[in-house]
Coordinates of C-alpha atoms in Angstrom, one line a residue:
M1 CA -4.0 95.1 -62.1
I2 CA -1.4 93.6 -60.0
N3 CA -4.1 93.4 -56.6
Q4 CA -6.9 92.0 -58.9
T5 CA -4.4 89.3 -60.0
G6 CA -3.4 88.4 -56.4
D7 CA -6.9 88.3 -55.4
Q8 CA -7.9 85.8 -58.3
K9 CA -4.8 83.7 -56.9
G10 CA -5.9 83.6 -53.5
F11 CA -9.5 82.6 -54.4
E12 CA -8.1 79.9 -56.7
L13 CA -6.1 78.5 -53.9
N14 CA -9.0 78.7 -51.3
R15 CA -11.2 77.0 -54.1
R16 CA -8.4 74.1 -54.4
L17 CA -8.2 73.7 -50.5
A18 CA -11.9 73.6 -49.9
P19 CA -12.3 69.6 -50.6
L20 CA -9.4 69.0 -48.3
F21 CA -10.8 71.0 -45.3
L22 CA -14.2 69.3 -45.9
F23 CA -12.6 65.7 -46.1
L24 CA -10.5 66.7 -42.8
L25 CA -14.0 67.7 -41.1
F26 CA -15.8 64.5 -42.2
F27 CA -13.1 62.4 -40.8
I28 CA -13.0 64.2 -37.6
L29 CA -16.4 63.8 -37.3
V30 CA -16.3 60.0 -38.2
V31 CA -13.8 59.4 -35.3
I32 CA -15.9 61.6 -32.7
F33 CA -19.3 59.5 -33.7
R34 CA -16.8 56.3 -33.6
V35 CA -15.5 56.9 -30.1
L36 CA -19.0 57.8 -28.5
Y37 CA -20.5 54.8 -30.2
L38 CA -17.7 52.4 -28.6
Q39 CA -17.8 54.5 -25.4
V40 CA -21.7 54.4 -25.1
G41 CA -23.3 52.1 -27.3
L42 CA -20.7 49.1 -26.9
G43 CA -19.5 50.4 -23.2
R44 CA -21.2 47.6 -21.5
E45 CA -20.3 44.8 -23.6
F46 CA -16.6 45.9 -23.1
E47 CA -17.4 46.2 -19.5
K48 CA -18.6 42.3 -19.6
L49 CA -15.3 41.7 -21.4
S50 CA -13.3 43.1 -18.9
A51 CA -14.8 41.5 -16.1
I52 CA -14.5 38.0 -17.8
N53 CA -10.7 38.9 -18.3
R54 CA -10.3 39.5 -14.6
I55 CA -12.6 36.9 -13.2
T56 CA -11.7 33.2 -13.2
H57 CA -12.2 30.0 -11.3
R58 CA -10.1 27.6 -9.1
M59 CA -10.8 24.3 -7.6
V60 CA -11.0 24.1 -4.0
P61 CA -9.2 20.7 -2.8
A62 CA -11.4 18.2 -0.8
T63 CA -10.1 17.3 2.9
R64 CA -9.7 13.6 2.8
G65 CA -11.2 11.5 5.1
S66 CA -9.5 10.3 8.2
I67 CA -8.2 6.8 9.0
Y68 CA -8.6 5.2 12.4
D69 CA -7.7 2.0 14.2
K70 CA -10.0 -0.4 15.8
N71 CA -9.9 1.9 19.1
G72 CA -10.4 5.2 17.1
R73 CA -6.8 6.5 17.2
V74 CA -6.0 8.7 14.4
L75 CA -3.6 7.0 11.8
A76 CA -3.8 9.4 8.8
G77 CA -5.7 12.7 8.7
D78 CA -5.0 16.1 6.9
K79 CA -3.5 19.3 7.8
P80 CA -3.3 22.4 5.8
M81 CA -0.2 23.0 3.7
F82 CA 1.0 25.8 1.6
N83 CA 2.3 24.9 -1.7
L84 CA 3.5 26.6 -4.8
I85 CA 1.6 25.6 -7.9
K86 CA 1.6 26.3 -11.7
S87 CA -1.1 28.4 -12.8
S88 CA -1.7 25.5 -15.3
A89 CA 0.4 22.3 -15.9
R90 CA 1.9 23.6 -19.4
Q91 CA 2.7 27.2 -18.3
F92 CA 5.9 28.2 -19.5
F93 CA 8.7 29.6 -17.7
E94 CA 12.2 31.3 -18.3
Q95 CA 15.1 29.3 -16.9
Q96 CA 16.2 32.8 -15.5
K97 CA 12.9 33.1 -13.4
I98 CA 13.1 29.5 -12.1
E99 CA 16.6 30.3 -10.8
Q100 CA 15.6 33.5 -9.1
L101 CA 12.8 31.8 -7.3
S102 CA 15.0 29.2 -6.0
D103 CA 17.3 31.4 -4.9
L104 CA 14.6 33.5 -3.1
L105 CA 13.5 30.2 -1.5
E106 CA 16.8 28.5 -1.0
L107 CA 15.7 25.5 -3.2
D108 CA 17.8 23.2 -5.5
K109 CA 17.6 24.8 -8.7
D110 CA 17.9 21.6 -11.1
F111 CA 15.0 20.0 -8.7
L112 CA 12.6 23.2 -9.3
W113 CA 13.7 23.6 -13.0
E114 CA 12.8 19.7 -13.7
R115 CA 9.1 20.2 -12.1
A116 CA 8.8 23.7 -13.8
R117 CA 9.3 21.8 -17.2
D118 CA 7.1 18.8 -16.5
P119 CA 3.8 19.3 -18.8
H120 CA 2.1 16.8 -16.5
R121 CA 2.8 18.2 -12.9
R122 CA 1.3 21.7 -11.5
S123 CA 3.0 21.2 -8.2
L124 CA 6.3 23.3 -8.0
V125 CA 7.0 23.4 -4.2
E126 CA 5.1 21.5 -1.3
N127 CA 4.8 22.5 2.3
L128 CA 6.2 25.7 2.2
T129 CA 7.8 27.1 5.6
D130 CA 6.6 30.4 7.3
D131 CA 9.8 32.1 6.1
Q132 CA 9.3 31.0 2.1
R133 CA 5.9 31.7 2.5
I134 CA 6.3 35.4 3.6
K135 CA 9.3 35.9 0.8
F136 CA 7.2 34.7 -2.1
A137 CA 4.1 36.7 -0.7
E138 CA 6.4 39.6 -0.9
N139 CA 7.6 39.2 -4.4
S140 CA 4.9 37.4 -6.0
A141 CA 4.2 40.0 -8.7
K142 CA 8.1 38.6 -10.1
F143 CA 6.8 35.4 -10.6
E144 CA 3.9 35.1 -13.5
G145 CA 2.4 32.0 -13.3
V146 CA 3.2 31.0 -9.9
M147 CA 0.3 30.7 -7.4
L148 CA 0.4 30.3 -3.7
Y149 CA -2.0 27.6 -2.8
V150 CA -3.3 26.1 0.3
Q151 CA -3.9 22.4 0.1
P152 CA -4.5 19.6 2.6
R153 CA -1.5 17.6 3.5
R154 CA -1.6 13.9 4.6
V155 CA -0.3 13.4 8.1
Y156 CA 0.5 9.5 9.2
S157 CA 0.7 9.7 12.9
Y158 CA 2.3 6.6 13.4
G159 CA 4.8 6.6 10.5
H160 CA 6.7 3.5 9.7
L161 CA 4.6 1.1 12.0
L162 CA 2.1 1.3 9.0
G163 CA 3.9 2.3 6.2
P164 CA 3.1 -1.0 3.8
V165 CA -0.3 -1.0 5.3
I166 CA -1.4 2.3 5.0
G167 CA 0.5 3.4 2.0
Y168 CA 0.5 7.0 0.9
T169 CA -0.9 9.7 -1.2
G170 CA 0.8 11.7 -4.1
E171 CA -0.3 13.8 -7.3
V172 CA -2.0 11.8 -10.0
S173 CA 0.1 10.7 -12.8
P174 CA -0.3 10.7 -16.2
E175 CA -1.3 7.0 -16.4
E176 CA -3.7 7.1 -13.7
L177 CA -5.4 10.2 -15.4
L178 CA -5.7 8.1 -18.7
H179 CA -7.4 5.2 -16.7
R180 CA -9.4 7.3 -14.3
R181 CA -11.0 10.0 -16.0
R182 CA -14.4 9.3 -15.5
E183 CA -13.9 9.8 -11.7
G184 CA -13.4 13.4 -12.5
L185 CA -9.7 13.4 -11.8
S186 CA -7.5 16.4 -13.3
Q187 CA -3.8 17.3 -13.1
G188 CA -2.8 18.5 -9.6
D189 CA -5.3 16.1 -7.8
I190 CA -4.0 13.9 -4.9
V191 CA -4.8 10.4 -5.1
G192 CA -4.0 7.1 -3.1
K193 CA -0.8 5.4 -4.2
T194 CA -0.4 2.5 -2.3
G195 CA -1.8 0.2 0.5
I196 CA -5.2 1.4 2.0
E197 CA -5.2 4.7 0.5
Q198 CA -5.1 3.5 -3.0
Y199 CA -7.7 0.7 -2.2
Y200 CA -10.2 2.8 -0.5
D201 CA -9.4 6.0 -2.7
R202 CA -12.7 6.8 -3.7
V203 CA -13.9 6.5 -0.4
L204 CA -11.3 8.8 1.1
R205 CA -10.9 11.5 -1.5
G206 CA -14.0 13.4 -1.2
R207 CA -15.2 15.8 -3.7
E208 CA -13.6 19.0 -5.1
G209 CA -15.2 22.3 -4.8
L210 CA -15.1 25.5 -7.2
E211 CA -14.9 29.0 -6.1
W212 CA -14.6 32.1 -8.6
I213 CA -12.0 34.8 -7.8
E214 CA -10.7 38.2 -9.2
T215 CA -7.3 38.5 -10.3
T216 CA -4.8 41.0 -11.6
A217 CA -3.7 40.8 -15.0
A218 CA -0.7 38.8 -14.0
G219 CA -3.0 36.1 -12.9
R220 CA -2.5 36.7 -9.1
A221 CA -5.8 36.2 -6.9
I222 CA -7.4 39.5 -5.6
R223 CA -10.4 38.3 -3.5
T224 CA -13.1 35.7 -3.7
L225 CA -16.2 36.4 -5.4
E226 CA -19.7 35.7 -3.8
K227 CA -21.3 35.7 -7.3
P228 CA -21.2 33.4 -9.5
R229 CA -22.1 31.2 -6.3
S230 CA -19.0 28.7 -5.2
I231 CA -19.7 25.1 -4.6
P232 CA -18.3 23.8 -1.3
A233 CA -15.7 21.0 -1.3
Q234 CA -17.3 18.0 0.3
R235 CA -14.8 16.1 2.7
G236 CA -14.2 12.3 2.1
D237 CA -15.7 9.5 4.2
S238 CA -13.3 8.2 7.1
L239 CA -12.4 4.6 7.9
Q240 CA -11.9 2.6 10.7
L241 CA -9.3 -0.1 10.3
N242 CA -9.7 -3.2 12.3
I243 CA -5.9 -2.9 13.1
D244 CA -5.1 -2.6 16.7
I245 CA -2.1 0.3 16.7
K246 CA -1.1 -0.7 20.1
L247 CA -0.5 -4.3 19.5
Q248 CA 1.3 -3.4 15.9
Q249 CA 3.5 -1.0 18.0
E250 CA 4.2 -4.3 20.1
V251 CA 5.1 -6.2 17.2
A252 CA 7.3 -3.6 15.6
G253 CA 9.6 -3.5 18.7
L254 CA 10.4 -7.2 18.1
F255 CA 12.3 -6.6 14.9
G256 CA 15.9 -5.6 14.7
P257 CA 17.3 -3.0 12.3
D258 CA 18.8 -5.7 10.1
S259 CA 16.1 -8.4 10.4
A260 CA 13.3 -9.3 7.5
G261 CA 10.2 -10.8 8.2
A262 CA 6.0 -10.3 8.7
V263 CA 3.7 -10.8 11.4
V264 CA -0.2 -11.4 10.9
V265 CA -2.7 -11.4 13.8
M266 CA -6.2 -12.1 12.6
E267 CA -9.3 -12.8 14.6
I268 CA -11.8 -15.6 13.9
P269 CA -14.3 -16.3 12.5
G270 CA -14.8 -12.7 11.5
G271 CA -11.3 -12.3 9.6
E272 CA -10.5 -8.9 11.2
V273 CA -6.8 -8.3 10.8
R274 CA -5.4 -7.0 14.4
T275 CA -1.8 -6.8 13.0
L276 CA -0.3 -6.7 9.5
Y277 CA 3.5 -5.9 10.1
S278 CA 6.1 -6.1 7.4
H279 CA 9.7 -5.4 8.2
P280 CA 11.6 -3.5 7.1
T281 CA 9.3 -0.5 6.8
Y282 CA 9.3 3.0 5.6
D283 CA 7.6 6.2 6.9
P284 CA 4.9 7.4 4.4
N285 CA 5.3 10.8 5.4
D286 CA 8.4 10.9 3.5
F287 CA 6.6 10.6 0.3
V288 CA 4.1 13.1 1.0
M289 CA 6.6 15.6 2.1
G290 CA 8.8 14.9 -1.1
D291 CA 11.9 14.5 1.1
R292 CA 14.1 13.1 -1.9
S293 CA 16.9 12.0 0.2
R294 CA 14.6 9.8 2.4
I295 CA 12.9 8.3 -0.6
Q296 CA 15.8 7.5 -2.3
R297 CA 17.0 5.4 0.9
V298 CA 13.7 3.7 0.4
F299 CA 14.2 2.7 -3.1
E300 CA 17.8 1.9 -2.5
G301 CA 17.0 -0.4 0.8
R302 CA 18.8 -3.7 0.7
L303 CA 15.8 -5.3 2.0
N304 CA 13.0 -3.6 0.0
P305 CA 11.2 -1.9 2.8
L306 CA 8.5 -0.8 0.3
M307 CA 7.5 -4.7 0.0
N308 CA 4.6 -5.6 1.8
R309 CA 6.1 -9.0 3.1
A310 CA 2.6 -10.1 4.6
V311 CA 0.6 -10.1 1.3
Q312 CA 3.4 -9.9 -1.5
G313 CA 6.4 -12.1 -0.4
R314 CA 6.2 -15.5 -1.4
Y315 CA 8.3 -18.1 0.6
P316 CA 8.5 -22.0 1.0
P317 CA 6.3 -23.1 4.0
G318 CA 8.6 -25.6 5.3
S319 CA 7.1 -27.9 8.0
T320 CA 4.2 -25.8 8.3
F321 CA 2.9 -27.6 5.3
K322 CA 2.6 -30.7 7.2
L323 CA -0.5 -29.4 8.9
I324 CA -2.1 -29.8 5.4
A325 CA -0.5 -33.2 5.0
F326 CA -1.8 -34.3 8.4
M327 CA -5.3 -33.4 7.6
A328 CA -5.3 -34.4 4.2
A329 CA -4.4 -38.2 5.7
L330 CA -7.1 -38.0 8.3
R331 CA -9.6 -36.6 5.5
S332 CA -8.8 -39.5 3.1
G333 CA -9.8 -42.4 5.7
E334 CA -7.1 -44.3 5.0
F335 CA -5.0 -43.1 7.9
T336 CA -5.7 -42.5 11.6
L337 CA -3.7 -40.5 14.5
E338 CA -2.3 -44.0 15.4
T339 CA -1.1 -45.0 12.0
K340 CA 2.6 -45.8 12.5
F341 CA 5.9 -45.5 10.5
D342 CA 9.6 -46.3 11.2
C343 CA 12.0 -43.3 11.6
P344 CA 15.8 -44.4 11.5
G345 CA 16.7 -41.0 10.6
Y346 CA 16.8 -41.4 6.7
F347 CA 14.5 -42.5 3.9
Y348 CA 15.5 -44.0 0.4
S349 CA 13.6 -43.1 -2.9
G350 CA 15.4 -45.3 -5.5
K351 CA 18.9 -44.7 -4.8
Q352 CA 18.3 -41.3 -3.3
R353 CA 18.7 -40.7 0.5
F354 CA 16.5 -38.4 2.1
H355 CA 17.1 -37.4 5.9
C356 CA 15.2 -36.5 8.8
W357 CA 16.1 -33.3 10.8
R358 CA 16.9 -35.5 13.8
E359 CA 19.9 -37.7 12.9
Q360 CA 19.4 -40.5 15.1
G361 CA 15.8 -40.5 13.9
H362 CA 12.5 -40.7 15.9
G363 CA 11.9 -44.3 16.0
K364 CA 8.4 -45.9 15.6
I365 CA 5.9 -43.3 15.8
D366 CA 2.2 -42.4 14.7
L367 CA 0.9 -39.5 12.9
E368 CA 0.2 -37.1 16.0
Q369 CA 4.0 -38.0 17.4
A370 CA 4.9 -37.0 13.8
L371 CA 3.4 -33.6 13.8
V372 CA 4.7 -32.7 17.3
N373 CA 8.0 -33.7 16.6
S374 CA 8.1 -32.5 12.8
C375 CA 9.6 -36.0 11.6
N376 CA 10.4 -35.7 8.2
V377 CA 10.8 -39.4 7.5
Y378 CA 7.3 -40.1 8.9
F379 CA 5.9 -37.6 6.2
Y380 CA 8.2 -39.1 3.6
N381 CA 6.3 -42.5 4.1
L382 CA 3.0 -40.7 3.9
A383 CA 4.0 -39.3 0.5
R384 CA 4.6 -42.8 -0.5
H385 CA 1.2 -44.1 0.7
L386 CA -1.3 -41.2 0.4
D387 CA -2.1 -40.4 -3.1
Y388 CA -1.0 -36.9 -3.5
G389 CA -4.3 -35.8 -4.9
E390 CA -5.9 -35.7 -1.6
I391 CA -3.3 -33.0 -0.8
V392 CA -4.1 -31.2 -3.8
E393 CA -7.8 -31.4 -3.0
L394 CA -7.6 -30.3 0.3
A395 CA -5.4 -27.4 -0.7
E396 CA -7.7 -26.5 -3.4
A397 CA -10.9 -26.4 -0.7
I398 CA -8.9 -24.2 1.5
E399 CA -8.0 -21.9 -1.6
F400 CA -4.3 -22.1 -0.9
S401 CA -3.1 -21.2 -4.2
E402 CA -5.7 -18.3 -4.5
K403 CA -5.3 -14.7 -3.2
T404 CA -7.1 -14.3 0.5
G405 CA -9.2 -11.3 -0.9
I406 CA -7.8 -8.9 1.7
D407 CA -8.8 -5.4 1.1
L408 CA -5.2 -4.5 -0.1
P409 CA -3.8 -3.9 -3.6
G410 CA -1.0 -5.9 -4.9
E411 CA -1.7 -9.2 -3.1
N412 CA 0.3 -12.0 -4.4
R413 CA -1.1 -15.7 -5.2
S414 CA 0.3 -18.4 -3.1
Q415 CA 1.5 -21.6 -5.4
L416 CA 1.0 -25.2 -4.6
S417 CA 3.8 -27.7 -5.9
S418 CA 1.7 -30.5 -7.8
P419 CA 1.7 -32.2 -11.2
A420 CA -0.1 -29.7 -12.8
L421 CA 2.2 -27.0 -11.8
L422 CA 5.3 -29.1 -12.9
A423 CA 3.9 -29.7 -16.3
Q424 CA 4.0 -26.0 -16.8
F425 CA 7.6 -26.3 -16.9
P426 CA 9.9 -27.3 -19.9
R427 CA 10.7 -31.1 -19.3
G428 CA 8.7 -30.8 -15.9
H429 CA 7.9 -34.5 -14.6
W430 CA 6.3 -35.2 -11.4
T431 CA 8.3 -37.8 -9.4
E432 CA 8.3 -39.7 -5.9
G433 CA 11.3 -37.1 -5.1
E434 CA 9.3 -34.3 -6.0
E435 CA 6.2 -35.6 -4.0
I436 CA 8.9 -36.2 -1.1
N437 CA 9.9 -32.6 -1.3
A438 CA 6.6 -31.1 -1.5
I439 CA 4.8 -33.0 1.4
I440 CA 7.6 -31.1 4.0
G441 CA 7.1 -27.7 2.4
Q442 CA 10.0 -27.7 0.0
G443 CA 10.1 -27.8 -3.7
Y444 CA 7.9 -25.3 -5.7
T445 CA 5.2 -24.6 -3.0
L446 CA 5.3 -20.8 -2.1
V447 CA 2.9 -18.9 0.3
T448 CA 2.5 -15.6 1.9
P449 CA 2.2 -14.9 5.4
L450 CA -1.3 -14.0 5.2
Q451 CA -2.3 -17.2 3.3
Q452 CA -0.6 -19.1 5.9
A453 CA -2.9 -17.5 8.4
R454 CA -6.0 -17.9 6.0
S455 CA -5.1 -21.7 5.4
L456 CA -4.8 -22.4 9.3
A457 CA -8.0 -20.8 10.0
G458 CA -9.8 -22.9 7.5
L459 CA -8.4 -26.0 8.7
V460 CA -9.1 -25.3 12.2
S461 CA -12.8 -23.6 11.8
G462 CA -13.7 -25.6 8.8
K463 CA -14.6 -22.5 7.1
L464 CA -13.0 -20.4 4.4
I465 CA -12.1 -16.9 6.0
T466 CA -11.5 -13.7 4.4
P467 CA -8.9 -11.4 5.8
R468 CA -10.3 -7.6 6.2
L469 CA -8.6 -4.6 7.3
V470 CA -12.0 -2.8 7.2
G471 CA -15.3 -4.4 7.9
D472 CA -15.7 -8.3 8.6
Q473 CA -16.6 -11.6 7.3
S474 CA -20.3 -11.0 7.0
D475 CA -20.1 -9.7 3.6
F476 CA -18.2 -12.5 2.0
V477 CA -19.7 -15.4 3.8
R478 CA -21.4 -17.5 1.2
S479 CA -24.8 -19.2 2.0
D480 CA -23.8 -22.5 0.1
Q481 CA -20.4 -22.8 1.8
Q482 CA -19.5 -26.5 2.5
E483 CA -17.2 -27.2 5.7
I484 CA -13.8 -27.8 4.6
V485 CA -13.1 -30.4 7.3
S486 CA -15.3 -31.5 10.1
V487 CA -15.4 -30.2 13.5
E488 CA -13.9 -33.5 14.6
L489 CA -11.0 -33.4 12.5
G490 CA -10.3 -29.5 13.3
Q491 CA -10.1 -30.6 16.9
K492 CA -7.7 -33.4 16.4
L493 CA -5.5 -30.7 14.6
L494 CA -5.7 -28.4 17.4
T495 CA -4.8 -31.1 20.0
A496 CA -2.0 -32.2 18.0
M497 CA -0.5 -28.7 17.8
D498 CA -1.4 -28.1 21.4
R499 CA 1.3 -31.0 21.8
V500 CA 3.7 -29.3 19.6
T501 CA 4.2 -26.4 22.0
L502 CA 3.9 -28.5 25.2
E503 CA 6.8 -30.8 24.4
G504 CA 7.7 -30.7 20.7
T505 CA 9.5 -28.0 18.5
G506 CA 7.0 -25.4 19.6
F507 CA 8.0 -25.5 23.1
R508 CA 9.7 -21.9 23.3
A509 CA 6.4 -20.5 22.1
R510 CA 4.9 -21.1 25.3
F511 CA 7.5 -21.6 27.9
D512 CA 10.5 -19.2 28.7
Q513 CA 14.1 -19.9 29.6
Q514 CA 13.2 -21.0 33.1
F515 CA 10.7 -23.3 31.5
Q516 CA 7.9 -21.2 32.9
P517 CA 4.6 -21.1 31.2
I518 CA 4.1 -17.7 29.9
G519 CA 1.0 -16.4 28.2
P520 CA -2.2 -18.4 26.8
A521 CA -2.4 -22.0 25.9
V522 CA -1.2 -21.9 22.4
A523 CA -1.8 -24.6 19.3
G524 CA 1.1 -24.3 16.9
K525 CA 3.6 -25.3 14.2
T526 CA 7.0 -24.5 13.5
G527 CA 8.6 -24.1 10.0
T528 CA 12.3 -24.4 9.2
V529 CA 13.1 -23.5 5.6
Q530 CA 16.7 -24.7 4.2
K531 CA 18.1 -23.1 1.6
T532 CA 20.4 -24.5 -0.9
R533 CA 24.0 -22.6 -1.7
R534 CA 23.9 -20.7 -4.7
R535 CA 27.3 -21.8 -6.0
E536 CA 30.1 -23.8 -4.6
G537 CA 32.2 -22.4 -2.1
I538 CA 30.2 -20.1 -0.2
E539 CA 28.7 -20.5 3.3
Q540 CA 25.4 -22.3 3.6
P541 CA 22.6 -19.5 4.0
P542 CA 20.5 -19.5 7.1
A543 CA 17.3 -21.0 6.9
D544 CA 13.9 -19.0 6.8
A545 CA 11.6 -19.7 9.9
W546 CA 8.0 -19.9 10.4
F547 CA 5.6 -20.1 13.4
V548 CA 1.9 -20.6 12.9
S549 CA -0.5 -20.8 15.6
A550 CA -4.0 -20.7 16.9
V551 CA -4.7 -19.4 20.2
P552 CA -6.1 -20.1 22.5
S553 CA -5.8 -23.8 21.8
V554 CA -9.2 -24.4 23.0
D555 CA -11.8 -22.6 20.9
P556 CA -9.1 -20.5 19.5
R557 CA -10.0 -17.1 18.5
Y558 CA -6.8 -15.8 16.8
I559 CA -4.6 -17.0 14.2
V560 CA -1.0 -15.6 14.6
V561 CA 1.5 -16.1 11.8
V562 CA 5.3 -15.2 12.2
Y563 CA 7.9 -15.2 9.3
L564 CA 11.3 -14.5 9.8
A565 CA 14.1 -14.4 6.8
D566 CA 17.4 -15.8 7.4
A567 CA 16.8 -16.4 11.0
G568 CA 17.8 -19.9 11.3
S569 CA 15.9 -22.5 13.6
A570 CA 12.1 -21.7 13.8
A571 CA 12.2 -23.5 17.0
R572 CA 14.6 -21.1 18.2
S573 CA 13.8 -17.9 16.5
A574 CA 10.0 -17.6 15.1
A575 CA 8.4 -19.6 18.1
P576 CA 10.0 -17.2 21.0
L577 CA 9.1 -14.3 19.0
A578 CA 5.4 -15.6 18.9
R579 CA 5.7 -16.0 22.7
Q580 CA 6.4 -12.0 22.7
I581 CA 3.4 -11.5 20.8
Y582 CA 1.2 -13.4 23.0
I583 CA 2.3 -11.7 26.0
A584 CA 1.8 -8.5 24.3
M585 CA -1.8 -9.6 23.3
E586 CA -2.4 -10.9 27.0
S587 CA -1.4 -7.3 28.5
I588 CA -3.6 -5.5 26.0
G589 CA -6.7 -7.7 27.3
Y590 CA -6.9 -10.1 24.3
F591 CA -7.3 -13.2 26.2
D592 CA -9.4 -11.7 29.3
S593 CA -12.2 -14.4 28.7
S594 CA -10.1 -17.3 27.4
P595 CA -8.8 -20.5 29.2
K596 CA -5.1 -20.1 29.9
I597 CA -2.6 -22.8 30.9
R598 CA -0.2 -22.7 33.4
G599 CA 2.0 -25.6 33.5
G600 CA 0.2 -28.8 31.9
K601 CA -2.3 -29.6 29.5

């Protein structure tokens, strides 16, 4: 009885456990079939997904086009540079990791952390040294999201000689991206920031390429794949400037460290700019290299090295404006070269007394003599007897108040003192006193050195000429363009300006201290701009100095303009400096086929 009862209990237990065993068996079979399905049925799909996760693409930067001077010398070109960049601009980093990276590469921690947090910037470190590059390569696995990237670096062969003209490149800013999306730009791209680099950026930049790479889970590149097919980068087009770097070097050497000014040398009638120099200047390589200490010194520079004085600086023209008054008087038909006025050394307008620069006066002189000796009183009389509208009309004809149209960004417009201009000011009222100041280049008239060159070119050639750093005038000449002045009037101006350098205020532009003629025959005009004291009790500030010229004086081929800030008398500063420029031009070969003067007209 006892054994039977035990068998019944065992059977009852097995009967109750049977469903559990069946469930477990079913579950095991389901798992086995699921694994087989995933491994066999979906294996290829997972293999594709795995490949996608470890294959990515990266952009290949285009080599920027080179920039050459007129003789083929390289002014700007690209060299490979090793950079550290973020895998994406919005890549998140822990501060501890950035500090470790800065310690490894011996970099400023605050500077690197600031760049790492910037969501609009991909670049972390530019231009790694060989030692830094090796250290990072050995430790790259520790810095997820940081990539070593080979990128072309812009190198400016002549540094500070062309800073404000050639400009520099840098990473595209959020503002630039906003306005230039249609150009295909993206974060991290390098674009021209100023100067020629900015103006011709689309020409120079080229087109980025694309390549497919295999990466580790941390995003470190392993190899470049042959498939999918890569798209090669397209190099940008090169540019040849009209600038002669040899002449530019000679001009730069004439300026002292504490001086400020600008020089323009323009060929006519083509408008090719051979020299465009602004002083003080800066080295664009400092901006490309990201040298913060040097960049800071540039921004804090007392004389603003970033400013291109030749195209952005606006200054009173002083007595160089008498060239326009001279031509307006002849053009009106009411005056001739023989028209005379007396200069006792002063002139009255109402109760106000105006002085000539020569206290004892020039006596009774004609129009040509007045220009040769830069007689203020003669031109005061001219202001009284000549309708100022004639001067405004001629200034408009040579587009004095317009931009010159040079192929550079940031050019400033010149300004002509006139009744229309004063009407824009509160209580502005045009009086004879305003006209007297205006006719000798004081008052409200402001002009850039480049506009001085263009205006003089228009007066001596009779045609509007557009200054060009790339190409020539041929694309800018209007078929319906009328002569500004006749050839006859232009010749009269050149003759008078030739006398300025033979016997007048521009004597030192043509003769050395031993009274020996040096360089080519020169047609020129000085301009000394007196300044007023800002407040009582301080010393009279030194005058600014101009010398504008056409060389040679017979059939001129070049316009040379010199502007010097705080230099004093133009006859003793700007004119002698201009002579040194002519000597340099002559030694380079600019006047080989031109007539020269050696003592006498």
